[in-house]
Amino acid sequence: MRTEHRCWVYGDNVNTDVIFPGRYTYTLREPREIAAHALEDLDPDFAPNVRPGDVIVAGANWGCGSSREQAVTALKFAGVALIIASSFARIYFRNCINQGLLPIIIPGLNTQLRTGDTLVWDREAGTISTQGGVYPIPPLPPSVQAILDAGGLLPMLQRRFRQGEP
Amino acid sequence: MAGRTFAEKALARAAGVPDARAGDILDVTPDLMLSHDNSAAISQIFRETGAAQVVYPERIAITLDHAVPAPTTRHAQNHAEIREWVRQQGIAHLFEVGRGICHQVIAEEGLILPGETVLGADSHTTHAGWLGAFGAGVGRTEMAALWATGQLWMRVPDAIRITLSGRLARGVTAKDVALHILAALGPTAALYRSVEFAGDGLAGLSLDERPVLPNMMAEAGAKNAYLPPDDAVFAYLEPRRTRDYTPLYPDPDAEYVADYRFDLDSLAPQVALPEQPDHVRPVTDVIGQPVQQAFIGTCTNGRLDDLRAAAQILRGQRVRCRLIVIPASAEVMLAAAREGILDTLISAGAAIGTPGCGPCMGNHMGIPAPGEVTISTGSRNFRGRMGTPDAPVYLASPYVVAASAIWGTITDPREVLA
Ligand code: SF4
């Protein structure tokens, strides 16, 4: 399947405090409420204008700082389909997998695109294509890919506990 | 055959396998599972998994620390849900409002020991490395999975070694060392890596100072960070621990992907500029910068030595800007009261808060107004961190923050100490 996606492009070291501010972290739990604050302190245009299927294309160390998982779920609830970055902070990377949101490492792609540009995700070929080129999606270890394939860690656990495994 | 790093040994132990190498993916059973005010949200995910009971209630520690005492009804409801959850599940370790910040409390309570592994739903779980433990942060869904299954996958990280030599000058602390290291490493040098400290410089750091190093390595991307435990650490733990432990040390021929060396002798006090903890300058470059609020506290710098440093600077002085002091734990607060430190600080004009995170992440108890500048002993100064996006935060040691509070401008503490 090949799908076309609109890009939101950001720089290096975007931290979770600006992706989802800490001041909301213990009081908001509804997906719509959480999505409404996505990227609030970095890009106030994002939350009101993001559309389902849009993708984030960022620089190095996307999602550094606090472990807060809402920095992933806020984007997921806002409809973001993929996050591409030059590199990810480690807890953020894990949170993406666990939320079933594919994190893709393509160094420097953010410097070739602007917000509003489109890219193509080819699932069968395992590539991302832009006007500038075709980039392979790096494979994940099989045990990690299995979590993504299950739709995230929660669905995986649900399957296990519903089947009554130990 | 090359030797093993601390991380390789610790994760092999936690996974119950004889050996592990960087890059291996292991299912790890941690000795301690740590969470805090986020535990209600974690319990909600736990319920959705379909699991009935947590597997290791005796390995779970929950600390109410991030917004205590509850500043709003919603925060209070959040705490109430956590208490109910702890009761239902028979969770062994709940630390109530005012006991202190999770990373500090688990050390004081002897719940994490050298060679052990703690996974925490908090990015500063790296902190536990000061005891020679493996501490790493995880997300909320992962903590729910840990409660439900007792296990989580971990990739054994590559490791970098940081060797410290020499001795710090008066008025210079482990905070200045951590900031200096962050400036040299940048925000990604330790990404996905174990940061393993070594060298004779460590012995000169007090037990209160040491946690600053592994705590702040989170800002360089570290998965965990480690200090080799010595007799001082063992003596600290002796009256607190309830089980035996085996400390782990990296082999002399362990493989490190990078090696850094820092000399402590000539280091000056450092300051991180807004909005990155690694944008660091010597204090002498920012002297005179006005500040409206000074904050001493957090898991990074809210221990007794930190309050002592502040008292040393503030004795007989009067602050010209707001000074908020929040001890990292009740134990610290009590010791500070007994030593007369709180007396000195209050007399100088400080406002003292309930032990906990305070305004560190913008929940309550010292949120700056838009446009106001804060100098803080915390670990993070990202935009919006303290609650509002246009309130810049500088990070520094308790000496620098206390000295800056006297003048209402960033000040070199060595001038006050001289
Ligand atoms: S004091 Fe700050 S850095 Fe430490 S645990 Fe609390 S919010 Fe996190």
Short mmCIF file of C-alpha atoms and ligand atoms in Angstrom, two decimals, chain B residues 66 101 103 122 124 298-299 357 360-361 379 385, ligand 1:
data_model
loop_
_atom_site.label_atom_id
_atom_site.label_comp_id
_atom_site.label_asym_id
_atom_site.label_seq_id
_atom_site.Cartn_x
_atom_site.Cartn_y
_atom_site.Cartn_z
CA HIS B 66 5.03 15.59 41.76
CA ILE B 101 10.84 12.84 45.77
CA HIS B 103 14.46 8.99 43.54
CA ASP B 122 10.24 8.68 35.26
CA HIS B 124 15.41 10.54 35.96
CA THR B 298 14.46 18.84 43.23
CA CYS B 299 15.88 15.33 43.03
CA CYS B 357 9.12 18.21 43.21
CA CYS B 360 10.34 21.77 38.87
CA MET B 361 7.89 20.64 36.19
CA SER B 379 17.87 19.46 35.96
CA ARG B 385 9.12 23.48 31.90
S1 SF4 C 1 12.20 16.95 41.08
FE1 SF4 C 1 11.86 17.47 38.93
S2 SF4 C 1 13.27 16.17 37.79
FE2 SF4 C 1 13.10 15.29 39.86
S3 SF4 C 1 11.48 13.75 39.73
FE3 SF4 C 1 10.53 15.67 40.36
S4 SF4 C 1 9.81 16.67 38.46
FE4 SF4 C 1 11.30 15.06 37.90
#
